Coordinates of C-alpha atoms and ligand atoms in Angstrom, one line a residue:
M1 CA 0.0 0.0 0.0
R2 CA 1.3 3.4 -0.8
T3 CA 0.0 6.9 0.2
Q4 CA 1.4 10.3 0.9
V5 CA 0.7 10.6 4.6
A6 CA 0.3 7.5 6.9
I7 CA -1.8 8.6 9.9
I8 CA -1.8 6.4 13.0
G9 CA -4.9 6.9 15.2
A10 CA -8.5 7.8 14.4
G11 CA -9.1 10.1 17.3
P12 CA -9.9 13.8 16.7
A13 CA -6.3 14.6 15.7
G14 CA -5.9 11.8 13.1
L15 CA -9.3 12.2 11.6
L16 CA -9.2 15.9 11.3
L17 CA -5.7 15.8 9.8
A18 CA -6.9 13.3 7.2
H19 CA -9.9 15.6 6.3
L20 CA -7.8 18.8 6.1
L21 CA -5.2 17.0 3.9
R22 CA -7.8 15.8 1.5
L23 CA -9.1 19.4 1.2
R24 CA -5.6 20.3 0.0
G25 CA -5.5 17.3 -2.4
I26 CA -3.1 15.3 -0.2
E27 CA -3.8 11.5 0.2
S28 CA -3.6 9.6 3.4
V29 CA -4.5 6.3 5.0
V30 CA -5.7 6.2 8.6
I31 CA -5.1 3.2 10.8
E32 CA -6.8 2.7 14.1
A33 CA -6.3 0.1 16.9
R34 CA -10.0 0.1 18.0
S35 CA -13.2 -0.6 16.2
R36 CA -15.3 2.1 14.6
D37 CA -18.1 1.6 17.2
Y38 CA -15.6 2.0 20.1
V39 CA -14.1 5.3 18.8
E40 CA -17.6 6.7 18.0
H41 CA -18.8 6.0 21.6
R42 CA -15.8 6.9 23.7
V43 CA -17.1 9.7 26.0
R44 CA -14.5 12.3 26.6
A45 CA -14.2 16.1 25.9
G46 CA -17.2 18.4 25.5
V47 CA -15.9 22.0 25.2
L48 CA -14.8 23.4 21.8
E49 CA -13.0 26.7 21.6
Q50 CA -14.2 29.2 18.9
G51 CA -11.1 28.4 16.9
T52 CA -11.9 24.7 16.8
V53 CA -15.5 25.4 15.8
D54 CA -14.2 27.7 13.0
T55 CA -11.7 25.0 11.8
L56 CA -14.4 22.3 11.7
T57 CA -16.9 24.7 10.0
D58 CA -14.5 26.0 7.4
A59 CA -13.5 22.4 6.6
G60 CA -17.2 21.6 5.9
V61 CA -17.7 19.2 8.8
G62 CA -19.4 21.6 11.2
E63 CA -23.0 21.4 10.0
R64 CA -24.4 19.1 12.8
M65 CA -22.2 20.8 15.4
L66 CA -23.7 24.2 14.5
R67 CA -27.2 22.7 14.7
E68 CA -26.8 20.6 17.8
G69 CA -23.9 22.2 19.7
L70 CA -24.7 24.5 22.7
V71 CA -23.1 27.9 22.5
H72 CA -22.2 29.2 25.9
H73 CA -21.2 32.8 26.7
G74 CA -20.0 32.1 30.3
I75 CA -19.2 29.6 33.0
E76 CA -20.0 29.7 36.7
L77 CA -17.5 29.3 39.5
R78 CA -18.8 28.3 42.9
F79 CA -16.8 28.7 46.1
G80 CA -17.6 29.6 49.7
G81 CA -21.4 29.4 49.2
Q82 CA -21.5 31.8 46.3
G83 CA -21.7 31.5 42.6
H84 CA -19.7 33.8 40.3
R85 CA -20.3 34.0 36.6
I86 CA -17.3 34.5 34.3
A87 CA -19.1 36.5 31.6
F88 CA -17.4 36.0 28.2
E89 CA -19.7 38.5 26.5
K90 CA -18.3 41.2 28.8
L91 CA -14.7 40.1 29.3
V92 CA -13.9 38.7 25.9
P93 CA -16.6 40.1 23.6
G94 CA -17.5 38.1 20.5
R95 CA -15.9 34.9 21.8
A96 CA -17.7 31.9 23.1
I97 CA -17.4 28.1 23.6
T98 CA -19.5 25.4 22.0
V99 CA -20.5 22.3 24.1
Y100 CA -20.5 19.4 21.6
G101 CA -19.3 15.9 22.5
Q102 CA -15.9 14.7 21.2
Q103 CA -17.5 11.5 20.0
E104 CA -19.9 13.5 17.9
V105 CA -16.9 15.3 16.3
V106 CA -15.4 11.9 15.7
K107 CA -18.6 10.6 14.1
D108 CA -18.9 13.6 11.9
L109 CA -15.3 13.2 10.7
I110 CA -15.6 9.5 10.1
A111 CA -18.8 10.1 8.1
A112 CA -17.1 12.8 6.0
R113 CA -14.1 10.6 5.3
L114 CA -16.0 7.6 4.3
E115 CA -18.3 9.7 2.1
A116 CA -15.3 11.1 0.3
G117 CA -14.0 7.6 -0.4
G118 CA -11.2 7.9 2.1
E119 CA -9.7 4.9 3.9
I120 CA -9.7 4.1 7.6
L121 CA -8.5 0.7 8.7
F122 CA -10.0 -0.2 12.1
E123 CA -8.8 -2.8 14.5
V124 CA -5.2 -2.9 13.4
A125 CA -2.6 -4.4 15.7
D126 CA 1.2 -4.5 16.3
V127 CA 1.7 -1.1 14.6
V128 CA 5.3 -0.2 13.9
P129 CA 6.4 3.1 12.4
E130 CA 9.7 2.5 10.5
E131 CA 12.4 4.2 8.5
F132 CA 11.2 7.7 9.4
G133 CA 14.8 8.9 9.8
G134 CA 15.1 8.8 6.0
P135 CA 13.1 9.8 2.9
S136 CA 10.9 6.6 2.7
P137 CA 9.1 6.0 6.0
Q138 CA 6.7 3.1 6.3
V139 CA 4.2 1.7 8.8
S140 CA 3.7 -2.0 9.3
F141 CA 0.8 -3.5 11.1
T142 CA -1.6 -6.5 11.3
H143 CA -5.1 -6.2 9.8
E144 CA -7.6 -8.9 9.3
G145 CA -5.0 -11.5 10.2
E146 CA -2.5 -10.3 7.6
R147 CA 0.8 -8.3 8.1
K148 CA 0.6 -5.2 5.9
V149 CA 2.8 -2.2 5.1
I150 CA 2.0 1.3 4.2
Q151 CA 4.7 3.2 2.3
A152 CA 4.4 7.0 2.7
D153 CA 6.2 10.3 2.4
F154 CA 5.4 11.1 6.0
I155 CA 4.0 9.5 9.2
A156 CA 1.6 11.4 11.5
G157 CA 1.6 10.0 15.0
C158 CA -1.9 10.8 16.2
D159 CA -2.2 7.8 18.4
G160 CA -2.9 9.4 21.8
F161 CA -1.0 9.4 25.0
H162 CA -0.7 5.5 25.1
G163 CA 0.2 5.1 21.5
V164 CA 3.4 3.7 20.0
C165 CA 4.7 6.5 17.9
R166 CA 6.3 8.6 20.6
D167 CA 8.2 5.6 21.9
T168 CA 9.6 4.6 18.6
I169 CA 11.6 7.9 18.4
P170 CA 15.2 7.0 19.4
A171 CA 16.1 7.5 23.0
G172 CA 17.7 10.9 23.7
V173 CA 15.9 12.8 20.9
L174 CA 12.9 13.9 23.0
T175 CA 12.8 15.7 26.3
F176 CA 9.7 14.9 28.5
F177 CA 8.1 17.3 30.9
D178 CA 5.7 15.6 33.3
K179 CA 3.5 16.4 36.3
E180 CA 1.1 14.0 38.1
Y181 CA -1.7 15.3 40.3
P182 CA -2.8 13.6 43.6
F183 CA -6.3 13.0 42.3
G184 CA -8.4 11.7 39.4
W185 CA -11.8 12.6 37.9
L186 CA -14.8 10.3 38.1
G187 CA -16.8 11.2 34.9
V188 CA -20.5 10.5 34.7
L189 CA -22.9 10.7 31.8
A190 CA -26.6 10.9 33.0
D191 CA -29.9 10.8 31.3
V192 CA -31.2 14.0 32.9
A193 CA -31.7 17.5 31.8
P194 CA -28.9 19.8 32.9
S195 CA -29.7 21.7 36.2
S196 CA -27.9 24.8 34.8
E197 CA -27.7 26.6 31.5
E198 CA -23.9 27.0 31.8
L199 CA -21.1 24.8 33.1
I200 CA -20.5 25.0 36.9
Y201 CA -17.0 24.5 38.3
S202 CA -17.6 24.1 42.1
S203 CA -15.2 23.4 45.0
N204 CA -15.7 23.0 48.7
A205 CA -14.1 21.1 51.6
R206 CA -15.2 17.8 50.1
G207 CA -13.4 18.5 46.8
F208 CA -14.1 19.7 43.2
A209 CA -17.2 18.9 41.1
L210 CA -18.1 20.0 37.6
H211 CA -21.5 20.1 36.1
S212 CA -21.4 20.0 32.3
M213 CA -23.8 18.7 29.7
R214 CA -24.1 17.2 26.2
S215 CA -27.7 18.2 25.1
P216 CA -30.9 19.6 26.6
T217 CA -31.6 16.1 28.0
L218 CA -28.1 14.7 28.8
S219 CA -25.9 15.9 31.6
R220 CA -22.2 15.3 32.2
F221 CA -20.5 15.5 35.6
Y222 CA -17.1 15.1 37.1
L223 CA -16.0 14.5 40.7
Q224 CA -12.5 14.8 42.1
V225 CA -11.6 11.4 43.6
A226 CA -8.4 9.7 44.8
P227 CA -6.1 8.9 41.8
D228 CA -6.3 5.1 42.4
E229 CA -10.0 5.1 43.3
D230 CA -11.9 2.0 42.3
I231 CA -15.1 2.7 40.4
A232 CA -16.8 -0.1 42.4
N233 CA -16.7 2.2 45.3
W234 CA -19.1 4.6 43.5
P235 CA -22.6 3.2 43.2
D236 CA -25.0 5.6 41.5
D237 CA -26.6 6.8 44.8
R238 CA -23.2 7.7 46.2
I239 CA -22.4 9.7 43.0
W240 CA -25.6 11.7 43.3
D241 CA -25.1 12.4 47.0
E242 CA -21.6 13.6 46.5
L243 CA -22.5 15.7 43.4
A244 CA -25.2 17.3 45.5
A245 CA -22.9 17.9 48.5
R246 CA -20.3 19.6 46.2
L247 CA -22.7 21.5 43.9
E248 CA -25.7 22.5 46.0
T249 CA -23.7 25.1 47.8
V250 CA -25.6 28.1 46.5
P251 CA -28.9 28.9 48.3
G252 CA -32.0 28.0 46.2
W253 CA -30.1 25.8 43.6
S254 CA -30.7 22.1 43.4
L255 CA -29.4 19.3 41.3
A256 CA -31.7 17.0 39.3
A257 CA -30.6 13.3 39.4
G258 CA -31.4 10.6 36.8
P259 CA -30.2 7.3 35.4
V260 CA -26.4 7.0 35.0
L261 CA -25.6 5.9 31.5
E262 CA -21.8 5.7 31.7
K263 CA -19.1 6.3 34.4
G264 CA -15.3 6.0 34.5
I265 CA -12.2 7.3 36.3
T266 CA -9.3 9.2 34.7
A267 CA -6.0 10.1 36.2
M268 CA -4.9 13.7 36.0
R269 CA -1.6 14.4 34.4
S270 CA 0.3 17.1 32.5
F271 CA 2.9 16.0 29.9
V272 CA 4.8 17.4 27.0
A273 CA 7.3 15.8 24.6
E274 CA 9.7 18.1 22.8
P275 CA 10.3 18.4 20.0
M276 CA 7.0 17.0 18.5
Q277 CA 8.8 15.6 15.5
H278 CA 11.8 13.5 14.4
G279 CA 12.8 12.9 10.8
R280 CA 9.5 12.3 8.9
L281 CA 7.5 11.4 11.9
Y282 CA 5.3 14.2 13.3
L283 CA 3.4 13.8 16.6
A284 CA 0.1 15.6 17.1
G285 CA -2.5 15.9 19.9
D286 CA -2.3 13.7 23.0
A287 CA 0.6 11.7 21.4
A288 CA 2.7 14.8 22.1
H289 CA 1.1 16.4 25.1
I290 CA -1.7 16.0 27.6
V291 CA -3.3 18.4 30.1
P292 CA -5.6 17.8 33.0
P293 CA -9.2 18.3 31.7
T294 CA -10.0 21.2 34.1
G295 CA -9.2 23.8 31.4
A296 CA -10.9 21.8 28.6
K297 CA -7.9 22.2 26.3
G298 CA -6.8 18.7 25.1
L299 CA -9.0 18.3 22.0
N300 CA -8.6 22.0 21.1
L301 CA -4.8 21.6 21.1
A302 CA -5.1 18.4 19.0
A303 CA -7.1 20.4 16.4
F304 CA -4.6 23.2 16.4
D305 CA -1.6 20.9 15.9
V306 CA -3.1 19.3 12.8
T307 CA -4.0 22.6 11.2
V308 CA -0.3 23.6 11.6
L309 CA 0.8 20.3 10.2
T310 CA -1.6 20.5 7.3
E311 CA -0.2 23.9 6.3
A312 CA 3.3 22.6 6.5
L313 CA 2.6 19.5 4.5
A314 CA 0.7 21.5 1.9
A315 CA 3.7 23.9 1.5
W316 CA 6.0 20.9 1.0
Y317 CA 3.8 19.2 -1.6
A318 CA 3.2 22.5 -3.4
S319 CA 6.9 23.6 -3.8
G320 CA 9.2 21.2 -1.9
E321 CA 9.6 24.0 0.7
G322 CA 10.4 22.3 4.0
S323 CA 10.8 25.3 6.4
L324 CA 7.2 25.0 7.8
L325 CA 7.7 21.3 8.4
D326 CA 11.0 22.0 10.1
G327 CA 9.3 24.6 12.3
Y328 CA 6.2 22.5 13.0
S329 CA 7.1 21.7 16.6
Q330 CA 8.0 25.3 17.4
A331 CA 4.8 26.6 15.9
C332 CA 2.7 24.3 18.1
L333 CA 4.7 24.4 21.4
R334 CA 4.0 28.0 22.3
R335 CA 0.2 27.3 22.3
V336 CA 0.8 24.0 24.0
W337 CA 2.7 25.6 26.9
R338 CA 0.0 28.3 27.3
A339 CA -2.6 25.6 27.6
Q340 CA -0.3 23.6 30.0
H341 CA 0.0 26.6 32.3
F342 CA -3.7 27.4 32.1
S343 CA -4.8 23.8 32.8
W344 CA -2.4 23.5 35.7
W345 CA -3.6 26.9 37.0
M346 CA -7.3 26.0 36.8
T347 CA -6.6 22.6 38.4
T348 CA -4.7 24.2 41.3
L349 CA -7.4 26.9 41.8
L350 CA -10.3 24.4 41.9
H351 CA -9.2 21.2 43.6
S352 CA -8.6 20.2 47.2
F353 CA -5.0 19.2 47.8
G354 CA -4.5 16.8 50.8
S355 CA -0.9 18.1 51.1
Y356 CA -2.0 21.7 51.7
D357 CA -1.4 23.3 55.1
A358 CA -3.4 26.1 56.5
Y359 CA -1.2 28.7 54.8
D360 CA -1.6 27.1 51.3
R361 CA -5.4 27.0 51.8
R362 CA -5.5 30.7 52.7
L363 CA -3.5 31.4 49.5
Q364 CA -6.0 29.4 47.4
E365 CA -8.9 31.2 49.0
S366 CA -7.3 34.5 48.3
Y367 CA -6.8 33.6 44.6
R368 CA -10.4 32.4 44.2
D369 CA -11.6 35.6 45.7
Y370 CA -9.4 37.6 43.4
V371 CA -10.6 35.7 40.3
C372 CA -14.2 36.3 41.3
T373 CA -13.9 40.0 42.1
S374 CA -11.2 41.4 39.7
D375 CA -12.0 42.1 36.1
A376 CA -8.3 41.7 35.2
A377 CA -8.1 38.2 36.8
S378 CA -11.4 37.0 35.4
T379 CA -10.5 38.3 31.9
S380 CA -7.3 36.3 32.1
L381 CA -9.4 33.2 32.9
A382 CA -12.0 34.0 30.2
E383 CA -9.5 34.6 27.4
N384 CA -7.6 31.4 28.1
Y385 CA -10.8 29.4 28.4
V386 CA -12.4 30.5 25.1
G387 CA -9.0 30.1 23.4
L388 CA -6.3 32.5 22.4
G389 CA -7.0 33.2 18.7
R390 CA -4.4 31.8 16.4
Y391 CA -1.8 31.9 19.2
R392 CA 1.4 30.4 17.8
S393 CA 5.1 31.2 17.6
P394 CA 6.1 34.3 15.5
A395 CA 7.4 33.0 12.2
Ligands
RFL1 P1 -7.1 10.3 21.1 O1 -8.5 10.8 21.2 O2 -6.6 9.5 22.3 O3 -7.0 9.4 19.8 C1 -5.9 8.5 19.6 C2 -6.4 7.3 18.8 O4 -5.3 6.5 18.5 C3 -5.7 5.2 18.7 N1 -4.4 4.4 18.9 C4 -3.8 3.6 17.9 N2 -4.2 3.5 16.7 C5 -3.3 2.7 15.9 N3 -2.2 2.1 16.4 C6 -1.9 2.3 17.7 N4 -0.8 1.6 18.2 C7 -2.7 3.1 18.5 N5 -2.6 3.4 19.8 C8 -3.7 4.2 20.0 C9 -6.6 5.2 19.9 O5 -7.5 4.1 19.9 C10 -7.4 6.5 19.5 O6 -8.5 6.3 18.8 O7 -6.1 11.4 20.8 P2 -6.2 12.8 20.0 O8 -6.8 12.5 18.6 O9 -4.9 13.4 20.1 O10 -7.3 13.7 20.7 C11 -7.0 14.2 22.0 C12 -8.3 14.2 22.8 O11 -8.9 13.0 22.8 C13 -8.1 14.7 24.3 O12 -7.1 15.7 24.3 C14 -9.3 15.2 24.9 O13 -10.3 14.2 25.1 C15 -9.0 15.8 26.3 N6 -10.2 16.2 27.0 C16 -10.8 17.5 26.8 N7 -10.3 18.2 25.8 C17 -10.9 19.4 25.4 O14 -10.4 20.1 24.6 N8 -12.1 19.8 26.1 C18 -12.6 19.1 27.1 O15 -13.7 19.4 27.6 C19 -12.0 17.9 27.5 N9 -12.5 17.1 28.5 C20 -10.8 15.4 28.0 C21 -11.9 15.9 28.7 C22 -10.3 14.1 28.3 C23 -10.8 13.3 29.3 N10 -10.3 12.1 29.5 C24 -11.1 10.9 29.6 C25 -8.9 11.9 29.3 C26 -12.5 15.1 29.7 C27 -11.9 13.9 30.0 C28 -12.6 13.1 31.1
PHB2 C1 -17.0 18.0 29.5 O1 -18.2 18.4 29.2 O2 -16.7 16.8 29.3 C2 -16.0 18.9 30.1 C3 -16.3 20.2 30.3 C4 -15.4 21.1 30.8 C5 -14.1 20.5 31.2 C6 -13.8 19.2 31.0 C7 -14.8 18.4 30.5 O3 -13.2 21.4 31.8

């Protein structure tokens, strides 16, 4: 099999890259370890920045998102028995977020690719990116019981944090930056109308809770839990009791409960691999960097990486000009690090840390008070949350 770009991973990064490349007349083959059904039903992110919405819309895959996505002009923070709205329309006029499930983005991208006659090979195994140090990289893998090889000009490693691409880069080439947090998130999808029009990020002595949503009839929640927590310890009644205890902190507000459709626990981690490329292998999305979900940045960063990579590959195919490809990592990392800082900062602001002493807790309270009462501090939160335009390294 021969193609121009071999794309490993059919998450948002790999699928969007394949779609953007096709719009530029560049061929690719996407290979994915899981089944189509699995990737289309994996519940994950929900918040799209304006820039991500614009990218999907401009690429012709935003029609359902524009119809079904929920546009939000603010979020609520709840601390100390009070709610405080971060009003995007006032602090960052003209910018908003769209709440639309990641698996819906994935479904839309898969549908667009298959409709255009593009190829996605699902349920591949033993994937090995090879020869990317030279001009003729290839990817070998097993599909339908047969060993196969894709020969390509370039390999895009879009295989997520636990993928194989990053680890095939020779030792010593990459530098890793890593931080683990002393908690995880228990995520819950519930068949109940949201109790709030906007997202609520709430924190009290019991810990952090987030009320999000997927549609007018589906709610999404997260609870801070121990990093090694066993989901078996969280029967549905306990989840609703704990959500109520952490969210019903504002007088007169109550949480509606309903059937739990899905629940799972995710560890919280920050990670960056630098540079995001080696030879003709380019890492994009979670394969290169992850953030704790508190700032809702992971999917948005993945979308940004692949727009940069598309432009660089298009320039190379148009004229053989390689400077954008050489500068790919640098062009992405400035935004990556802004999102790293923002996600760490939101996480630190909103969670309970067992290691905190009385002094640390007073500092955290002071910062929460500042964010809720200073326009300068809440504008900083708002502009990072909605996403910083086309924030990238100067050429
Ligand atoms: P993905 O989505 O992990 O896709 C990688 C794909 O590669 C496949 N794969 C392989 N395929 C072939 N060969 C191999 N050897 C392979 N190994 C793996 C995998 O099966 C998979 O299909 O990475 P990608 O495309 O970079 O996308 C990144 C996003 O998924 C991620 O950053 C976000 O989900 C993070 N995130 C959020 N991001 C936001 O922007 N806004 C949010 O509101 C938000 N909330 C969240 C989140 C992530 C969460 N979890 C579960 C980690 C909330 C949560 C709870
Ligand atoms: C979600 O709806 O899944 C979601 C929203 C906001 C976050 C993280 C996840 O910060």
